[in-house]
Amino acid sequence: MLLEFVWLPNLRTLWLASFRLVDENSIPRILQVFSSLEHLVLILQSLNENENESQSEGVQVESLCFSIPSLKWFELCSDEQEFNVVVKAENLVNFVCDLEGLHKVTLDALNLKSLTVMGDVLQVHITKSLFSIEEAVIEAELCFYLTSVCDLVLRSQYVFFFFCFLAGC
């Protein structure tokens, strides 16, 4: 994608389907040309088995981090095995993620009204209190990939604190 020739400051909705992360700056590099973006749907695709192994060498993205003040709706779907997601969007109202693998999600969204977390999510961290939240759908396997009893206790404790945080305890 030749982004140096693209400038779409009035674009409000962007769908990126079958998108591949080639490095940790893939998404921030793309999003910098969309200064008014309000709705982002990002469907990530991993390298499949049929692709040349040389193409997949060196493609190890550990985190997807970005900040978009204008963003109101963000939907993320991925079958990548493991990476962290960090989203800072002060006007974000709706966040949906459907992930497979070991993912940690961090949200900094003061005005969040709807939170949907599905799939395999190891951890969800919300940096602001969520008194504004009106709807939460959690269909995530928060207690998967356990390796010991200690792991079970720690994960159960984390799940308890997460739900207390959602309830405003």
PDB file of C-alpha atoms in Angstrom:
ATOM      1  CA  MET A   1       0.000   0.000   0.000  1.00  0.00           C
ATOM      2  CA  LEU A   2       1.502   3.347  -1.007  1.00  0.00           C
ATOM      3  CA  LEU A   3       0.317   5.546   1.825  1.00  0.00           C
ATOM      4  CA  GLU A   4       2.603   8.439   1.008  1.00  0.00           C
ATOM      5  CA  PHE A   5       0.236   9.236  -1.880  1.00  0.00           C
ATOM      6  CA  VAL A   6      -2.968   8.942   0.165  1.00  0.00           C
ATOM      7  CA  TRP A   7      -4.612  11.675   2.229  1.00  0.00           C
ATOM      8  CA  LEU A   8      -8.253  11.182   3.166  1.00  0.00           C
ATOM      9  CA  PRO A   9      -8.904  13.536   6.094  1.00  0.00           C
ATOM     10  CA  ASN A  10     -12.709  13.272   5.777  1.00  0.00           C
ATOM     11  CA  LEU A  11     -12.960   9.477   5.724  1.00  0.00           C
ATOM     12  CA  ARG A  12     -15.185   8.367   8.621  1.00  0.00           C
ATOM     13  CA  THR A  13     -15.428   4.572   8.114  1.00  0.00           C
ATOM     14  CA  LEU A  14     -12.630   2.140   7.251  1.00  0.00           C
ATOM     15  CA  TRP A  15     -12.852  -1.647   6.874  1.00  0.00           C
ATOM     16  CA  LEU A  16      -9.567  -3.521   6.531  1.00  0.00           C
ATOM     17  CA  ALA A  17     -10.371  -7.176   5.824  1.00  0.00           C
ATOM     18  CA  SER A  18      -7.766  -9.921   5.451  1.00  0.00           C
ATOM     19  CA  PHE A  19      -5.157  -7.449   6.639  1.00  0.00           C
ATOM     20  CA  ARG A  20      -1.714  -8.646   7.742  1.00  0.00           C
ATOM     21  CA  LEU A  21       0.450  -6.993  10.325  1.00  0.00           C
ATOM     22  CA  VAL A  22       3.962  -6.781   8.912  1.00  0.00           C
ATOM     23  CA  ASP A  23       5.309  -4.829  11.882  1.00  0.00           C
ATOM     24  CA  GLU A  24       4.085  -3.027  14.974  1.00  0.00           C
ATOM     25  CA  ASN A  25       3.676   0.248  13.071  1.00  0.00           C
ATOM     26  CA  SER A  26       1.465  -1.186  10.306  1.00  0.00           C
ATOM     27  CA  ILE A  27      -1.794   0.141  11.728  1.00  0.00           C
ATOM     28  CA  PRO A  28      -0.523   3.486  13.103  1.00  0.00           C
ATOM     29  CA  ARG A  29       1.117   4.188   9.726  1.00  0.00           C
ATOM     30  CA  ILE A  30      -2.170   3.582   7.920  1.00  0.00           C
ATOM     31  CA  LEU A  31      -4.347   5.446  10.400  1.00  0.00           C
ATOM     32  CA  GLN A  32      -2.298   8.643  10.328  1.00  0.00           C
ATOM     33  CA  VAL A  33      -3.822   9.557   6.947  1.00  0.00           C
ATOM     34  CA  PHE A  34      -7.389   9.308   8.299  1.00  0.00           C
ATOM     35  CA  SER A  35      -7.603  12.141  10.827  1.00  0.00           C
ATOM     36  CA  SER A  36     -11.436  12.050  11.109  1.00  0.00           C
ATOM     37  CA  LEU A  37     -11.889   8.280  11.342  1.00  0.00           C
ATOM     38  CA  GLU A  38     -14.850   7.298  13.526  1.00  0.00           C
ATOM     39  CA  HIS A  39     -15.511   3.648  12.637  1.00  0.00           C
ATOM     40  CA  LEU A  40     -12.726   1.088  12.176  1.00  0.00           C
ATOM     41  CA  VAL A  41     -13.160  -2.609  11.449  1.00  0.00           C
ATOM     42  CA  LEU A  42      -9.899  -4.525  11.385  1.00  0.00           C
ATOM     43  CA  ILE A  43      -9.913  -8.189  10.393  1.00  0.00           C
ATOM     44  CA  LEU A  44      -6.391  -9.547  10.707  1.00  0.00           C
ATOM     45  CA  GLN A  45      -5.219 -12.569   8.804  1.00  0.00           C
ATOM     46  CA  SER A  46      -2.214 -14.657   9.723  1.00  0.00           C
ATOM     47  CA  LEU A  47       0.216 -16.035   7.192  1.00  0.00           C
ATOM     48  CA  ASN A  48      -1.180 -19.362   6.069  1.00  0.00           C
ATOM     49  CA  GLU A  49       0.677 -22.641   5.753  1.00  0.00           C
ATOM     50  CA  ASN A  50       0.821 -22.429   1.951  1.00  0.00           C
ATOM     51  CA  GLU A  51       2.922 -19.302   1.980  1.00  0.00           C
ATOM     52  CA  ASN A  52       6.624 -19.328   1.599  1.00  0.00           C
ATOM     53  CA  GLU A  53       8.417 -19.681   4.949  1.00  0.00           C
ATOM     54  CA  SER A  54      10.801 -16.921   3.951  1.00  0.00           C
ATOM     55  CA  GLN A  55       7.845 -14.507   3.863  1.00  0.00           C
ATOM     56  CA  SER A  56       6.901 -15.314   7.442  1.00  0.00           C
ATOM     57  CA  GLU A  57      10.460 -14.991   8.818  1.00  0.00           C
ATOM     58  CA  GLY A  58      10.867 -11.926  10.963  1.00  0.00           C
ATOM     59  CA  VAL A  59       7.136 -11.184  11.040  1.00  0.00           C
ATOM     60  CA  GLN A  60       6.533 -11.347  14.759  1.00  0.00           C
ATOM     61  CA  VAL A  61       4.264  -8.590  15.979  1.00  0.00           C
ATOM     62  CA  GLU A  62       4.081  -8.427  19.758  1.00  0.00           C
ATOM     63  CA  SER A  63       1.664  -5.541  20.096  1.00  0.00           C
ATOM     64  CA  LEU A  64      -0.892  -3.511  18.200  1.00  0.00           C
ATOM     65  CA  CYS A  65      -0.922  -0.013  19.722  1.00  0.00           C
ATOM     66  CA  PHE A  66      -2.623   3.068  18.419  1.00  0.00           C
ATOM     67  CA  SER A  67      -4.380   6.228  19.482  1.00  0.00           C
ATOM     68  CA  ILE A  68      -7.188   7.876  17.496  1.00  0.00           C
ATOM     69  CA  PRO A  69      -9.058  10.670  19.305  1.00  0.00           C
ATOM     70  CA  SER A  70     -11.926  10.723  16.775  1.00  0.00           C
ATOM     71  CA  LEU A  71     -12.582   6.939  16.863  1.00  0.00           C
ATOM     72  CA  LYS A  72     -16.054   5.995  18.171  1.00  0.00           C
ATOM     73  CA  TRP A  73     -16.397   2.351  17.076  1.00  0.00           C
ATOM     74  CA  PHE A  74     -13.615  -0.243  16.865  1.00  0.00           C
ATOM     75  CA  GLU A  75     -14.015  -3.881  15.917  1.00  0.00           C
ATOM     76  CA  LEU A  76     -11.023  -6.214  15.897  1.00  0.00           C
ATOM     77  CA  CYS A  77     -11.012  -9.829  14.717  1.00  0.00           C
ATOM     78  CA  SER A  78      -7.872 -11.940  14.563  1.00  0.00           C
ATOM     79  CA  ASP A  79      -6.681 -15.508  14.374  1.00  0.00           C
ATOM     80  CA  GLU A  80      -3.080 -14.507  15.117  1.00  0.00           C
ATOM     81  CA  GLN A  81      -1.609 -16.560  17.941  1.00  0.00           C
ATOM     82  CA  GLU A  82      -0.426 -13.939  20.372  1.00  0.00           C
ATOM     83  CA  PHE A  83      -0.105 -10.177  20.590  1.00  0.00           C
ATOM     84  CA  ASN A  84      -1.131  -7.344  22.882  1.00  0.00           C
ATOM     85  CA  VAL A  85      -3.750  -4.802  21.865  1.00  0.00           C
ATOM     86  CA  VAL A  86      -3.541  -1.266  23.275  1.00  0.00           C
ATOM     87  CA  VAL A  87      -6.188   1.233  22.166  1.00  0.00           C
ATOM     88  CA  LYS A  88      -6.411   4.835  23.305  1.00  0.00           C
ATOM     89  CA  ALA A  89      -9.469   6.641  21.989  1.00  0.00           C
ATOM     90  CA  GLU A  90     -11.098   9.205  24.226  1.00  0.00           C
ATOM     91  CA  ASN A  91     -14.334   9.222  22.193  1.00  0.00           C
ATOM     92  CA  LEU A  92     -14.596   5.442  21.769  1.00  0.00           C
ATOM     93  CA  VAL A  93     -18.175   4.369  22.471  1.00  0.00           C
ATOM     94  CA  ASN A  94     -18.207   0.780  21.168  1.00  0.00           C
ATOM     95  CA  PHE A  95     -15.387  -1.796  21.334  1.00  0.00           C
ATOM     96  CA  VAL A  96     -15.736  -5.318  19.918  1.00  0.00           C
ATOM     97  CA  CYS A  97     -12.962  -7.909  19.786  1.00  0.00           C
ATOM     98  CA  ASP A  98     -13.078 -11.520  18.674  1.00  0.00           C
ATOM     99  CA  LEU A  99      -9.629 -13.020  19.099  1.00  0.00           C
ATOM    100  CA  GLU A 100      -8.020 -16.451  18.951  1.00  0.00           C
ATOM    101  CA  GLY A 101      -4.762 -17.019  20.795  1.00  0.00           C
ATOM    102  CA  LEU A 102      -3.085 -15.516  23.832  1.00  0.00           C
ATOM    103  CA  HIS A 103      -4.071 -11.847  23.770  1.00  0.00           C
ATOM    104  CA  LYS A 104      -3.920  -9.063  26.321  1.00  0.00           C
ATOM    105  CA  VAL A 105      -6.237  -6.137  25.638  1.00  0.00           C
ATOM    106  CA  THR A 106      -5.803  -2.672  27.183  1.00  0.00           C
ATOM    107  CA  LEU A 107      -8.419   0.012  26.632  1.00  0.00           C
ATOM    108  CA  ASP A 108      -8.144   3.681  27.464  1.00  0.00           C
ATOM    109  CA  ALA A 109     -11.635   4.913  26.599  1.00  0.00           C
ATOM    110  CA  LEU A 110     -13.396   7.198  29.036  1.00  0.00           C
ATOM    111  CA  ASN A 111     -16.728   7.303  27.125  1.00  0.00           C
ATOM    112  CA  LEU A 112     -17.088   3.576  26.412  1.00  0.00           C
ATOM    113  CA  LYS A 113     -20.753   2.501  26.412  1.00  0.00           C
ATOM    114  CA  SER A 114     -20.528  -0.995  24.901  1.00  0.00           C
ATOM    115  CA  LEU A 115     -17.822  -3.623  25.427  1.00  0.00           C
ATOM    116  CA  THR A 116     -17.814  -6.998  23.658  1.00  0.00           C
ATOM    117  CA  VAL A 117     -14.996  -9.489  24.226  1.00  0.00           C
ATOM    118  CA  MET A 118     -15.158 -12.883  22.496  1.00  0.00           C
ATOM    119  CA  GLY A 119     -12.737 -15.721  21.865  1.00  0.00           C
ATOM    120  CA  ASP A 120      -9.447 -16.403  23.629  1.00  0.00           C
ATOM    121  CA  VAL A 121      -8.472 -13.360  25.626  1.00  0.00           C
ATOM    122  CA  LEU A 122      -5.869 -13.848  28.313  1.00  0.00           C
ATOM    123  CA  GLN A 123      -6.420 -10.476  29.982  1.00  0.00           C
ATOM    124  CA  VAL A 124      -8.554  -7.331  29.590  1.00  0.00           C
ATOM    125  CA  HIS A 125      -7.351  -4.165  31.274  1.00  0.00           C
ATOM    126  CA  ILE A 126      -9.413  -0.987  31.256  1.00  0.00           C
ATOM    127  CA  THR A 127      -7.440   2.054  32.345  1.00  0.00           C
ATOM    128  CA  LYS A 128     -10.412   4.300  33.142  1.00  0.00           C
ATOM    129  CA  SER A 129     -13.445   3.608  35.299  1.00  0.00           C
ATOM    130  CA  LEU A 130     -16.429   2.507  33.279  1.00  0.00           C
ATOM    131  CA  PHE A 131     -19.340   4.289  34.903  1.00  0.00           C
ATOM    132  CA  SER A 132     -20.514   5.170  31.394  1.00  0.00           C
ATOM    133  CA  ILE A 133     -20.755   1.531  30.245  1.00  0.00           C
ATOM    134  CA  GLU A 134     -24.281   0.404  29.408  1.00  0.00           C
ATOM    135  CA  GLU A 135     -23.654  -3.004  27.857  1.00  0.00           C
ATOM    136  CA  ALA A 136     -20.963  -5.656  28.293  1.00  0.00           C
ATOM    137  CA  VAL A 137     -20.890  -8.976  26.475  1.00  0.00           C
ATOM    138  CA  ILE A 138     -18.126 -11.307  27.622  1.00  0.00           C
ATOM    139  CA  GLU A 139     -17.925 -14.588  25.719  1.00  0.00           C
ATOM    140  CA  ALA A 140     -14.221 -15.063  26.264  1.00  0.00           C
ATOM    141  CA  GLU A 141     -12.282 -18.042  27.487  1.00  0.00           C
ATOM    142  CA  LEU A 142     -10.591 -16.140  30.303  1.00  0.00           C
ATOM    143  CA  CYS A 143      -9.432 -19.370  31.994  1.00  0.00           C
ATOM    144  CA  PHE A 144      -7.817 -21.246  29.128  1.00  0.00           C
ATOM    145  CA  TYR A 145      -4.233 -22.511  28.699  1.00  0.00           C
ATOM    146  CA  LEU A 146      -3.817 -23.231  32.392  1.00  0.00           C
ATOM    147  CA  THR A 147      -0.553 -24.936  33.293  1.00  0.00           C
ATOM    148  CA  SER A 148      -0.850 -25.263  37.076  1.00  0.00           C
ATOM    149  CA  VAL A 149      -3.157 -24.853  40.059  1.00  0.00           C
ATOM    150  CA  CYS A 150      -1.404 -21.557  40.826  1.00  0.00           C
ATOM    151  CA  ASP A 151      -2.224 -20.422  37.286  1.00  0.00           C
ATOM    152  CA  LEU A 152      -5.892 -21.318  37.884  1.00  0.00           C
ATOM    153  CA  VAL A 153      -6.018 -19.355  41.149  1.00  0.00           C
ATOM    154  CA  LEU A 154      -4.343 -16.286  39.636  1.00  0.00           C
ATOM    155  CA  ARG A 155      -6.556 -16.321  36.528  1.00  0.00           C
ATOM    156  CA  SER A 156      -9.703 -16.822  38.615  1.00  0.00           C
ATOM    157  CA  GLN A 157      -8.690 -13.909  40.814  1.00  0.00           C
ATOM    158  CA  TYR A 158      -8.122 -11.772  37.735  1.00  0.00           C
ATOM    159  CA  VAL A 159     -11.556 -12.700  36.314  1.00  0.00           C
ATOM    160  CA  PHE A 160     -13.167 -11.816  39.654  1.00  0.00           C
ATOM    161  CA  PHE A 161     -11.466  -8.381  39.730  1.00  0.00           C
ATOM    162  CA  PHE A 162     -12.359  -7.750  36.091  1.00  0.00           C
ATOM    163  CA  PHE A 163     -16.071  -8.364  36.726  1.00  0.00           C
ATOM    164  CA  CYS A 164     -15.960  -6.301  39.931  1.00  0.00           C
ATOM    165  CA  PHE A 165     -14.418  -3.474  37.936  1.00  0.00           C
ATOM    166  CA  LEU A 166     -17.221  -3.730  35.362  1.00  0.00           C
ATOM    167  CA  ALA A 167     -19.810  -3.688  38.140  1.00  0.00           C
ATOM    168  CA  GLY A 168     -18.217  -0.630  39.736  1.00  0.00           C
ATOM    169  CA  CYS A 169     -17.191  -2.373  42.996  1.00  0.00           C
TER     170      CYS A 169
END
